[in-house]
Short mmCIF file of C-alpha atoms in Angstrom, two decimals:
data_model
loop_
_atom_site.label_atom_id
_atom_site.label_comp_id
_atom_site.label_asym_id
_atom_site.label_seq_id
_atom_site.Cartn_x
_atom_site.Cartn_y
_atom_site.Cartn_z
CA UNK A 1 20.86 1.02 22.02
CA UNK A 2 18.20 -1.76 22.47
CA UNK A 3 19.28 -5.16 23.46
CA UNK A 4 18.88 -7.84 20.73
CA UNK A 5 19.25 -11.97 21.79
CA UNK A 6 19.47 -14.20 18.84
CA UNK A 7 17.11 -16.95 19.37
CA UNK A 8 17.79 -18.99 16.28
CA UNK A 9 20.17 -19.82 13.35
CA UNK A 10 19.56 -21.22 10.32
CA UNK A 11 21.08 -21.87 6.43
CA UNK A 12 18.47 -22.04 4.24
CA UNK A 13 18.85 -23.28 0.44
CA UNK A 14 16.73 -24.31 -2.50
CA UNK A 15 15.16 -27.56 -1.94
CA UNK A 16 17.84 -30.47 -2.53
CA UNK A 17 18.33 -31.38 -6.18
CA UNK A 18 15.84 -28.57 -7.49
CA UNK A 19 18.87 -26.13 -8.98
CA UNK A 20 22.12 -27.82 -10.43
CA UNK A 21 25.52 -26.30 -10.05
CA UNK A 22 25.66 -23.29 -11.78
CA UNK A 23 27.79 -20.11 -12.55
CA UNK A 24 26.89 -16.89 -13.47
CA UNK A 25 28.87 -14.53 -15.45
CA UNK A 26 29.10 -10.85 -14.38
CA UNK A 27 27.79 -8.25 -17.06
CA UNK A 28 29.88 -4.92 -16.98
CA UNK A 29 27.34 -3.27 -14.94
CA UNK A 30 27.51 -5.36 -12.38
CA UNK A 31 31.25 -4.52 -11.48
CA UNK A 32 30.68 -1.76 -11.05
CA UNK A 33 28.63 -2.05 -7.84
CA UNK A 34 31.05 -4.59 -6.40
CA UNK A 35 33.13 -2.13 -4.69
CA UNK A 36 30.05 -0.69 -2.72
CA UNK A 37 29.02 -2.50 1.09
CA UNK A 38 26.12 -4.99 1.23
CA UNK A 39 22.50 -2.58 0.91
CA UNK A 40 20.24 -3.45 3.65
CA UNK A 41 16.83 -2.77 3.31
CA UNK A 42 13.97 -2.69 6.54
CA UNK A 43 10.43 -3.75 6.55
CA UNK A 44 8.67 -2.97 9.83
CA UNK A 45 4.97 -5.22 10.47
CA UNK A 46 2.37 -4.50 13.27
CA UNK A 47 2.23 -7.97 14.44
CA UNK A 48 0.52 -7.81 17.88
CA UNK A 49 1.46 -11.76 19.29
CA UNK A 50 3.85 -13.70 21.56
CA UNK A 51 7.44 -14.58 21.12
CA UNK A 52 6.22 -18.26 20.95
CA UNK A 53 3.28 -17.86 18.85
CA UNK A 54 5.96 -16.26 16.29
CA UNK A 55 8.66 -19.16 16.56
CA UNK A 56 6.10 -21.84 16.28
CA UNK A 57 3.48 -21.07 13.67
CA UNK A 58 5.44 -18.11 11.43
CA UNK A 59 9.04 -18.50 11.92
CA UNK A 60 8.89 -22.23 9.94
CA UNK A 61 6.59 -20.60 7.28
CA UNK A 62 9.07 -18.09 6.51
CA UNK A 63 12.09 -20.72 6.50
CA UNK A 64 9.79 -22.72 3.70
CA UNK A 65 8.57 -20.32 2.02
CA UNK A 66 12.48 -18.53 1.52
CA UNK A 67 13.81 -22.01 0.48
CA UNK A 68 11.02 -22.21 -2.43
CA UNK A 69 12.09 -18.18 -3.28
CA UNK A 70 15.68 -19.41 -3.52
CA UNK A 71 14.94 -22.06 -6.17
CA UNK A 72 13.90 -19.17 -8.64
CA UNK A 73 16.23 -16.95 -7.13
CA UNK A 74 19.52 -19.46 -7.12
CA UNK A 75 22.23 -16.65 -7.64
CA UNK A 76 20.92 -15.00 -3.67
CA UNK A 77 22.13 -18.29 -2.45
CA UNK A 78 25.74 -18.95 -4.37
CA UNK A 79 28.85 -16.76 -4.00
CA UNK A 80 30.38 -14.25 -5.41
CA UNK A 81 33.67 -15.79 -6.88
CA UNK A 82 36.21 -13.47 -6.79
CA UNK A 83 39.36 -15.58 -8.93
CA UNK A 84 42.96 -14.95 -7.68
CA UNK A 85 44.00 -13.40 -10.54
CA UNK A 86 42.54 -9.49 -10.87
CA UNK A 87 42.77 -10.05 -15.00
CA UNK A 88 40.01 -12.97 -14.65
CA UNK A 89 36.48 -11.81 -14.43
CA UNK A 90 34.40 -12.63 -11.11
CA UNK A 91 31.14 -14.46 -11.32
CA UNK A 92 28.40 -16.56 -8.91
CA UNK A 93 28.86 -19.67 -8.49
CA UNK A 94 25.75 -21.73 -6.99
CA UNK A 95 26.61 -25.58 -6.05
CA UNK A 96 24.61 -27.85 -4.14
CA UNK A 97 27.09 -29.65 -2.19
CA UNK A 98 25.86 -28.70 1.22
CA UNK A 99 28.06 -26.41 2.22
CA UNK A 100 26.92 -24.03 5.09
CA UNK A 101 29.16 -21.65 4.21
CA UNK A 102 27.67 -21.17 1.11
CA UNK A 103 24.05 -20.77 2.12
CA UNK A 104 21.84 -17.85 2.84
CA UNK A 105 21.43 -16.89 6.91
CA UNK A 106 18.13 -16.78 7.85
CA UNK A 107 17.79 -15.38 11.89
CA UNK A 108 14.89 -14.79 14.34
CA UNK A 109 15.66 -12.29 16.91
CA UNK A 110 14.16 -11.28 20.12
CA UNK A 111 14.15 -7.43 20.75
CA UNK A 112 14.90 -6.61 24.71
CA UNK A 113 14.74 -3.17 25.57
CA UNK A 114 16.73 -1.88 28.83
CA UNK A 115 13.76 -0.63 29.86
CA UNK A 116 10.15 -1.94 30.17
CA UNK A 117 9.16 0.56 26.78
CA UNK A 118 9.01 -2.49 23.88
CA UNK A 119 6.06 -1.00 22.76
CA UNK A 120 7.27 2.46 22.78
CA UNK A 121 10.66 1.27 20.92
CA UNK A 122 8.71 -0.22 17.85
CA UNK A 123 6.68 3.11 17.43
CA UNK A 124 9.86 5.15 17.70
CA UNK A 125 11.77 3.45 14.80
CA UNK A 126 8.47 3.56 12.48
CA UNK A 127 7.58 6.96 13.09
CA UNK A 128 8.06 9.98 10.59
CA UNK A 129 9.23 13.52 11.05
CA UNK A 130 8.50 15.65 12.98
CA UNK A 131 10.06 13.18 15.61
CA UNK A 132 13.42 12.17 14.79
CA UNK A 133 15.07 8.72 15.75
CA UNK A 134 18.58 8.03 17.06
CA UNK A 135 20.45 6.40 14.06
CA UNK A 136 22.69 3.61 16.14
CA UNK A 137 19.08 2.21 17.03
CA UNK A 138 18.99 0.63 13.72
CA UNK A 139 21.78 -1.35 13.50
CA UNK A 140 21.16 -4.12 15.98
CA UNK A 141 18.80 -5.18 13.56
CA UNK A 142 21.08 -5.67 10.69
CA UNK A 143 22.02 -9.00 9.49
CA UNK A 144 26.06 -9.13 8.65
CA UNK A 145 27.13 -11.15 5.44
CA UNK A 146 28.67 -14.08 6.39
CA UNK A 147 32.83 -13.52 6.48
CA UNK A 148 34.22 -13.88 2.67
CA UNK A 149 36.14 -17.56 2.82
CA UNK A 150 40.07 -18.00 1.09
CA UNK A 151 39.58 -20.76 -1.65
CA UNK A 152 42.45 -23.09 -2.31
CA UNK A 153 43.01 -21.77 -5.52
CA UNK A 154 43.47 -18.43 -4.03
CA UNK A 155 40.37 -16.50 -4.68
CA UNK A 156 37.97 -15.42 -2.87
CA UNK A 157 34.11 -16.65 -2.16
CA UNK A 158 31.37 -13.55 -0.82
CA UNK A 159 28.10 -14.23 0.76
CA UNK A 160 25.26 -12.67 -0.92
CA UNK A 161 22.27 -12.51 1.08
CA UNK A 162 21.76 -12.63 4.98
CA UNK A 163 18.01 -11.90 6.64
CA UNK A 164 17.48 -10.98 10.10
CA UNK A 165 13.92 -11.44 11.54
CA UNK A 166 13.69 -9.41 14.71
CA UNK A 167 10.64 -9.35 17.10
CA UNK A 168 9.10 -7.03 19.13
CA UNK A 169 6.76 -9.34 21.31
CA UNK A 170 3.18 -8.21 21.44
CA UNK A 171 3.76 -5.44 18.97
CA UNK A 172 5.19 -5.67 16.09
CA UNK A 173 8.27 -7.15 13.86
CA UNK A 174 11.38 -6.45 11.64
CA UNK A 175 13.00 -7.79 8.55
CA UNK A 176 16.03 -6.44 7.27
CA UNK A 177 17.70 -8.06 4.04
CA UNK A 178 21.05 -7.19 3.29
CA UNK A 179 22.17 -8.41 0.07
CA UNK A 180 25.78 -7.87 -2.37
CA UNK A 181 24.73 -5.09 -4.73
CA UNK A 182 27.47 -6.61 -7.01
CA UNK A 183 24.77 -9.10 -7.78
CA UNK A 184 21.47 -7.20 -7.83
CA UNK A 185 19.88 -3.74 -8.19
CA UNK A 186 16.87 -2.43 -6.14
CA UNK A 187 14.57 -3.46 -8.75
CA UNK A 188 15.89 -6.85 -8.93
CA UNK A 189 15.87 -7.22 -5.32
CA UNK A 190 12.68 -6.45 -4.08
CA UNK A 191 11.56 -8.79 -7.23
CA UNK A 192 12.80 -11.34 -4.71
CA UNK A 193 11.77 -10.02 -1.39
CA UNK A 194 8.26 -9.88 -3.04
CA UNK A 195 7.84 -13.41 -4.25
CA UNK A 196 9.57 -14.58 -1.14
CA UNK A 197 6.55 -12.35 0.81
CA UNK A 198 4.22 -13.97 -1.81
CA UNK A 199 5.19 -17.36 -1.12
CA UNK A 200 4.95 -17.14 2.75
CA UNK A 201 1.50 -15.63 2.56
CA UNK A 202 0.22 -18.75 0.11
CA UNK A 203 3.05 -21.92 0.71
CA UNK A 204 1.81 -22.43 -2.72
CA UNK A 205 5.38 -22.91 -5.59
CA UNK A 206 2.31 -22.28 -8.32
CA UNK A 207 1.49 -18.57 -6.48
CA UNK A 208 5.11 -18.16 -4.95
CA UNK A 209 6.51 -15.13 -7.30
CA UNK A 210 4.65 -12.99 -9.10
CA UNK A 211 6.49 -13.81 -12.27
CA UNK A 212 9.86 -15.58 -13.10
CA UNK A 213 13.25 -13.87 -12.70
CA UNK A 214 15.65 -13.69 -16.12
CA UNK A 215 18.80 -14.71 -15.31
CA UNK A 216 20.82 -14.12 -18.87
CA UNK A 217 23.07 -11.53 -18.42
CA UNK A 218 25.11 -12.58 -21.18
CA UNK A 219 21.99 -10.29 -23.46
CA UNK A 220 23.37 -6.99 -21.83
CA UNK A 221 25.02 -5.18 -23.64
CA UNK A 222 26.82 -1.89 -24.31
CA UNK A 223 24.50 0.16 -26.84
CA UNK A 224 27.30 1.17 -28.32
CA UNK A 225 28.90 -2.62 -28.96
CA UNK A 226 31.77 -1.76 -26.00
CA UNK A 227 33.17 -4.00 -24.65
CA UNK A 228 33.75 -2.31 -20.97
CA UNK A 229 36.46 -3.39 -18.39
CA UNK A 230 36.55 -2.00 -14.97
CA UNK A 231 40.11 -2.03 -13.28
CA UNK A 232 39.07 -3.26 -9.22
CA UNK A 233 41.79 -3.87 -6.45
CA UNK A 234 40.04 -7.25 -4.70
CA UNK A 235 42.68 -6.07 -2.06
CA UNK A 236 40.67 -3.26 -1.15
CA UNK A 237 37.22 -4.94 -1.41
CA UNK A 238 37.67 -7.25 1.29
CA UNK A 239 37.95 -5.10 4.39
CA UNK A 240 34.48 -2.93 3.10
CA UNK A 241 32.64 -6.56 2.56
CA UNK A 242 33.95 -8.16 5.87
CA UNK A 243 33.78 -5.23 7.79
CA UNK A 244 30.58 -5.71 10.82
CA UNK A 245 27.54 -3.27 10.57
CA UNK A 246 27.62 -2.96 14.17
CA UNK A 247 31.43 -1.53 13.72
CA UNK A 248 29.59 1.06 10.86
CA UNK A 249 27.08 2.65 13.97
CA UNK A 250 27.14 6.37 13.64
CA UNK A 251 27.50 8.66 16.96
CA UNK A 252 25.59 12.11 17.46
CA UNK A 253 23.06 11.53 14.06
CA UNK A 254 19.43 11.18 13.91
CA UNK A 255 17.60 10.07 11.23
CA UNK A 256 13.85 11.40 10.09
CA UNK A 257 11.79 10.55 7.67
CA UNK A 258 9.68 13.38 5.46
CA UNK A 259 6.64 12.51 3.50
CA UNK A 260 5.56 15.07 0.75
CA UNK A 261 1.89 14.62 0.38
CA UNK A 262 0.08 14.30 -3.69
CA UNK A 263 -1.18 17.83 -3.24
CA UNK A 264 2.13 19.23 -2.14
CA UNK A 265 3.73 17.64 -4.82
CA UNK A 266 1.63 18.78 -7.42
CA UNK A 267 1.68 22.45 -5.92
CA UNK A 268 5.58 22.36 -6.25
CA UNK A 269 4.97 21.23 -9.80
CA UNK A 270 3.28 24.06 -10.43
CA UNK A 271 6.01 26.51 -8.98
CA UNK A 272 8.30 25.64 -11.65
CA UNK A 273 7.65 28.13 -14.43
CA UNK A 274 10.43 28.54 -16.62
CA UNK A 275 11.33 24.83 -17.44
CA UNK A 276 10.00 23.27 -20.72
CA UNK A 277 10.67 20.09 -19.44
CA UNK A 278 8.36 16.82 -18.24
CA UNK A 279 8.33 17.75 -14.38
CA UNK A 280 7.73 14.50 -12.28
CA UNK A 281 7.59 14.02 -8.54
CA UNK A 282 10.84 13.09 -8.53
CA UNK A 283 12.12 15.69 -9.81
CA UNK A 284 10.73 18.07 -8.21
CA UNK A 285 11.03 16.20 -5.09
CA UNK A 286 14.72 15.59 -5.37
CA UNK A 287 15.08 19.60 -6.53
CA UNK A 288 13.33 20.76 -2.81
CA UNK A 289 15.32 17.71 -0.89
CA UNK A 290 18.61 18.59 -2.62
CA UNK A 291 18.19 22.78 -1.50
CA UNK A 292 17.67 22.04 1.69
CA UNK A 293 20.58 19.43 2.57
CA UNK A 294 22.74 22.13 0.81
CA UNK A 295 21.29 24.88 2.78
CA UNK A 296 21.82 22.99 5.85
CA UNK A 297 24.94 22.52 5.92
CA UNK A 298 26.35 26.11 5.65
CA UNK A 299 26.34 27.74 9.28
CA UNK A 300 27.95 30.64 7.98
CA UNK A 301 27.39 33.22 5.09
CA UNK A 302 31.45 34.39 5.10
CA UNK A 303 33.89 33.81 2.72
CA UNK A 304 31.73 31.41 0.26
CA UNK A 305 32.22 31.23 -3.16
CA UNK A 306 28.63 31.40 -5.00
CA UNK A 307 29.87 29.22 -7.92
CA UNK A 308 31.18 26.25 -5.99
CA UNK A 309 30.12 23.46 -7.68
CA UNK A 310 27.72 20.90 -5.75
CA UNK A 311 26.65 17.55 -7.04
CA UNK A 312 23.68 15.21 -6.80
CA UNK A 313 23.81 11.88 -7.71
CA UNK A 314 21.01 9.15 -8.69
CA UNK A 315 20.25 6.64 -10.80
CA UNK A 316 18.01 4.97 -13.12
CA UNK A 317 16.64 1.79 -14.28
CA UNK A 318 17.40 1.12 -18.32
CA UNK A 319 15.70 -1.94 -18.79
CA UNK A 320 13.57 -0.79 -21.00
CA UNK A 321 15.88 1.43 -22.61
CA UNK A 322 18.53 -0.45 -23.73
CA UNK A 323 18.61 -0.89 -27.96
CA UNK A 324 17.66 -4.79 -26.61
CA UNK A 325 15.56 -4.18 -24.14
CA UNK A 326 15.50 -6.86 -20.99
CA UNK A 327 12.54 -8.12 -19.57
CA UNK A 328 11.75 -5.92 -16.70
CA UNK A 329 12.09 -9.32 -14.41
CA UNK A 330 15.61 -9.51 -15.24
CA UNK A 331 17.30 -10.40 -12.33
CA UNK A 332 20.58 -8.30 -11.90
CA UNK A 333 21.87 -4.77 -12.16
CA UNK A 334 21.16 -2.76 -15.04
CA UNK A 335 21.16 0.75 -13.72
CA UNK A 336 22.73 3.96 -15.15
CA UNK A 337 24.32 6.63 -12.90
CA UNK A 338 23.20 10.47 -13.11
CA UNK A 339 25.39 13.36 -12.10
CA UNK A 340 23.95 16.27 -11.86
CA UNK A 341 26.33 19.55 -11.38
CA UNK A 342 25.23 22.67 -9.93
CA UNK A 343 26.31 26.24 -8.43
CA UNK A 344 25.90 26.72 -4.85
CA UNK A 345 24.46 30.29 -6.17
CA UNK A 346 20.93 28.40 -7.48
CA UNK A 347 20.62 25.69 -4.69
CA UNK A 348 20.78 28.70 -2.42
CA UNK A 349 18.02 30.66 -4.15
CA UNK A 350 15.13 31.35 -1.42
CA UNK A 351 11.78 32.11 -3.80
CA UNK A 352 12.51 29.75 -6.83
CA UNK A 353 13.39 25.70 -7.29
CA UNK A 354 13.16 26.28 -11.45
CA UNK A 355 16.75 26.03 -11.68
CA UNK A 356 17.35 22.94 -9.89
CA UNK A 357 14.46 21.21 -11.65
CA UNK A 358 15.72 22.16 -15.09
CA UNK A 359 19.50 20.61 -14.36
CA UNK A 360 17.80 17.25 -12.75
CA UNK A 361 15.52 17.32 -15.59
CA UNK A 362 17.84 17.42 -18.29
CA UNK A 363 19.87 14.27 -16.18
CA UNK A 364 16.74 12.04 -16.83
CA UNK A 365 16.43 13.47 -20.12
CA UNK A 366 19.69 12.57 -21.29
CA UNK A 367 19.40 9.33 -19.57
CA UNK A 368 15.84 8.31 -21.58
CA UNK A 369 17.59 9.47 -24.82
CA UNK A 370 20.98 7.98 -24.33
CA UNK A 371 21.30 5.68 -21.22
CA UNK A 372 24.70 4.09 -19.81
CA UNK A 373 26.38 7.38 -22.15
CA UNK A 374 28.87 7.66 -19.71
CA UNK A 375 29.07 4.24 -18.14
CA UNK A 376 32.79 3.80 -18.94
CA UNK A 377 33.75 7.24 -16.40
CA UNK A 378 31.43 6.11 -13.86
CA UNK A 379 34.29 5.02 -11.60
CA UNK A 380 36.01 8.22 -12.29
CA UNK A 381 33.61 10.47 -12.40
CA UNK A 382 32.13 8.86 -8.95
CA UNK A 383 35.43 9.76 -7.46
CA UNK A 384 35.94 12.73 -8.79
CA UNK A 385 32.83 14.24 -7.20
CA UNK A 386 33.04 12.57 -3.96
CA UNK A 387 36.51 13.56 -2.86
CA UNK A 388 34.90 17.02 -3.40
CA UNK A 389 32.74 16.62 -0.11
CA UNK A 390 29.82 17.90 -2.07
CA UNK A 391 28.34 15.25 -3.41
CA UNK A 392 24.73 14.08 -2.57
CA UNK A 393 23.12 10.49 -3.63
CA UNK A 394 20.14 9.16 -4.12
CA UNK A 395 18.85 5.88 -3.01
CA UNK A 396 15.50 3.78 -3.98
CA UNK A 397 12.69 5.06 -6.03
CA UNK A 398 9.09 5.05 -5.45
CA UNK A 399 8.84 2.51 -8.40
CA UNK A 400 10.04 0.09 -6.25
CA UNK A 401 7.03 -0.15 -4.22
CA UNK A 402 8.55 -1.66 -0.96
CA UNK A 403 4.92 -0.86 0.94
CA UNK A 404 3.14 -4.15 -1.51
CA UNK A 405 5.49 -6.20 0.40
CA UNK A 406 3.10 -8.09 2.16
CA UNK A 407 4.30 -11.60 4.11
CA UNK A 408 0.48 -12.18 4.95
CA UNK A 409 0.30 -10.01 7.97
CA UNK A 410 -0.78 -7.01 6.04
CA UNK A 411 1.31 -4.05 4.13
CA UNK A 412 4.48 -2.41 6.21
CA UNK A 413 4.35 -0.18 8.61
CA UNK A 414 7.47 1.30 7.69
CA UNK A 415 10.26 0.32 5.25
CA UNK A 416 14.21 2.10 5.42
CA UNK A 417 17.04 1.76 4.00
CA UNK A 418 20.37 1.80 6.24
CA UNK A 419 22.69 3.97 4.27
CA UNK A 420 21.23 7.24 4.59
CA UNK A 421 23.43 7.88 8.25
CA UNK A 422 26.44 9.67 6.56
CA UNK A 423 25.05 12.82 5.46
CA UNK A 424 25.77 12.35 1.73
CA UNK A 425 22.83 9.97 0.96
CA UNK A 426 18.81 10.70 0.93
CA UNK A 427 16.23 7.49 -0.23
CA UNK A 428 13.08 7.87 -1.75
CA UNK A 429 9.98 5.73 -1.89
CA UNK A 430 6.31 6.12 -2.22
CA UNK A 431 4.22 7.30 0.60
CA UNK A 432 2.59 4.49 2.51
CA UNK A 433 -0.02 6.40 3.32
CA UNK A 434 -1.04 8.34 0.12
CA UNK A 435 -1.03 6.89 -3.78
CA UNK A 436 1.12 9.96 -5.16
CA UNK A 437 2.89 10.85 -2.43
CA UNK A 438 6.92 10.13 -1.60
CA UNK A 439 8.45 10.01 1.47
CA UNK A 440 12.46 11.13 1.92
CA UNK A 441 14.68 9.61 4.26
CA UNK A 442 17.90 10.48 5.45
CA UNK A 443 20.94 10.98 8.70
CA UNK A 444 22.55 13.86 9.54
CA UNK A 445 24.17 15.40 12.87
CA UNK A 446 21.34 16.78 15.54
CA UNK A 447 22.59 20.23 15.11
CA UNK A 448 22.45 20.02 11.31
CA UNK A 449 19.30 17.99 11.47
CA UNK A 450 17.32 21.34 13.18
CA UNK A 451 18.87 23.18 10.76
CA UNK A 452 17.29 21.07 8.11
CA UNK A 453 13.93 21.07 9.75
CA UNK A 454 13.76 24.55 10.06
CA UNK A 455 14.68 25.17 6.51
CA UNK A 456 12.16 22.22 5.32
CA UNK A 457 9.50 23.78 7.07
CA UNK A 458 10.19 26.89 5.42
CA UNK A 459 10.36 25.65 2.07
CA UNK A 460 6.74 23.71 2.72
CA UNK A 461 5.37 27.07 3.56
CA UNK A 462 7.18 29.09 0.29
CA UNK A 463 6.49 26.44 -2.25
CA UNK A 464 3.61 24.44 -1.31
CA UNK A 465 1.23 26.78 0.97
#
């Protein structure tokens, strides 16, 4: 695992007086993602100068420039106020009295390799499939929360955003932000980490976001008038919050990243013959991804049962769904989940991906009809389809665009997310390479990851030759 030597520390916080003490109330979607760890999201820059050409000309740039973010983006630097009592509702809190504890980290890192192979270590964690990376190499570049703090009332405060700026001297550069999904969605979040990128390239408050975040989350609502409650155990929430990403390192998985290309996208499109459906990219691209993690994981063909039921999870945006729509620059999580069931019998089918499309297509169907339908299960049904060991998620969308993020040094190289390690998550973005394309990342064991690149390959050849 490469070395990593912290080189500086900082708090950084909107510029003094420029947001007053405010709190936030929680909307019922957000509680639901308060009982998931912090997402942490990597953006990888060619950036071919000296450690001290860094710390002197960008490193102050990017403090500014994140202080300015902040000031639009207040809730990132409050706290997640979890109240003693588990019948009162949690909710940020942002005050400007100084305290440390209570501002965003900011840290510049210096990557040391063991050996003399920097150069070679940068190109290893950007590259895609066919070479595969070692997943433990990615967490020494992960930025922990800051510890939650005991209040004197009893409750408890949580950290929402820490940033971890490592370099690779003479080659290239990393940021990771990990941020409390409790307070934002992806969408929401890389509305942030763009206008922070934004204001670092110009220094300019006029040209700092590309428009204004909406912070009233007292307008969502329940389509349906309900008024949702979510029983949480803040007992149990504390170790997964607290808990250090270097403790969370896998052993013995690799982690690979596969791009499907415009073309073979629209070629699997055109595979699918019996579904009346809108086919999209993702879709289709989820249908292929989904087989083959299934596929992979069965060594043997004895004693299966063909109508085992096998589940894929994702979500979707509902902004613009909602009877009262939100703005899409409102600024916290308004997501619906998916669950889509399915027999072992059709994700094993060799020469057809029709049925597969048809169930994930009728998931986004439903949810563009009818979003947040089921939103009072989700905890249950979550549960209930994860204690089966069958369940897959899905992470990120190529709406997100991570690859516009541009801090002035030109688009990413690469951009990951961290929680694809556990073989029961896959993330999807666009290609960086290719308007139209996706790429698919995900973790698995280095046995099972051959067997997935074998049956990947194969699939490639069957559906988009």
């Amino acid at each position: 695992m490469v070395e990593v030597k912290v080189v500086k520390h900082c708090h950084v916080c909107p510029p003094p007086g420029s947001v007053p003490t405010t709190h936030v109330p929680l909307s019922f979607l957000d509680m639901f993602w308060i009982t998931l760890p912090p997402a942490r999201r990597f953006f990888f820059y060619n950036f071919p100068h000296s450690t001290q050409h860094f710390m002197d000309t960008v490193f102050p740039t990017l403090q500014q420039s994140l202080s300015l973010t902040l000031q639009r983006f207040f809730p990132l630097a409050g706290n997640l106020i979890l109240p003693p009592q588990p019948d009162q509702k949690p909710y940020i809190l942002y005050t400007s009295n100084g305290d440390r504890d209570c501002q965003p980290q900011l840290i510049a890192a210096i990557a040391e390799s063991s050996d003399e192979n920097k150069r070679d270590y940068f190109d290893i964690l950007v590259t895609d499939y066919p070479r595969t990376r070692d997943a433990k190499e990615f967490y020494p570049l992960v930025p922990d929360l800051p510890k939650s703090r005991l209040l004197p009332d009893g409750g408890r405060a949580f950290a929402l955003l820490a940033i971890q700026i490592t370099l690779f001297p003479n080659r290239g550069l990393c940021i990771c932000v990990t941020f409390h999904h409790g307070v934002v969605d992806g969408m929401a979040a890389h509305h942030f980490i763009k206008s922070w990128a934004a204001a670092s390239a110009t220094i300019s408050a006029s040209a700092m976001v590309w428009s204004l975040p909406y912070h009233d989350r007292k307008t969502v609502k329940h389509p349906n008038g309900l008024n949702i409650q979510y029983s949480i155990s803040w007992g149990e929430l504390f170790p997964i919050m607290d808990k250090s990403v270097k403790d969370l390192a896998p052993l013995n998985t690799t982690r690979a990243t596969f791009v499907l290309t415009k073309t073979q996208i629209q070629k699997l499109k055109a595979s699918v013959t019996s579904s009346s459906l809108r086919v999209s990219g993702f879709i289709v691209t989820c249908s292929l991804i989904w087989k083959c993690m299934i596929k992979s994981s069965i060594i043997t063909q004895e004693n299966h049962d063909d109508d085992e039921i096998f589940y894929l999870l994702f979500v979707g945006d509902c902004r613009n769904r909602l009877k009262e729509p939100l703005p899409p620059t409102y600024f916290g999580n308004c997501l619906d989940i998916c669950i889509v069931e399915l027999k072992k019998k059709e994700l094993l089918k060799d020469d057809s991906i029709d049925g597969v499309v048809e169930a994930i297509g009728n998931k986004v169907k439903e949810l563009e009809k009818e979003p947040l339908k089921m939103v009072e299960k989700w905890f249950l049904e979550w549960k209930r389809c994860d204690e089966t060991k069958r369940l897959v998620t899905v992470a990120g969308s190529p709406k997100l665009k991570v690859y516009d993020t541009n801090f002035g040094w030109g688009r990413p190289c690469k951009s990951e997310v961290l929680h694809v390690d556990n073989s029961k998550g896959i993330s999807l973005q666009e290609s960086r390479d290719e308007e139209g394309g996706i790429e698919v990342s995900l973790g698995l064991a280095k046995t099972r990851m051959d067997r997935f690149i074998s049956i990947w390959e194969h699939s490639l050849k069957l559906f988009c030759s």
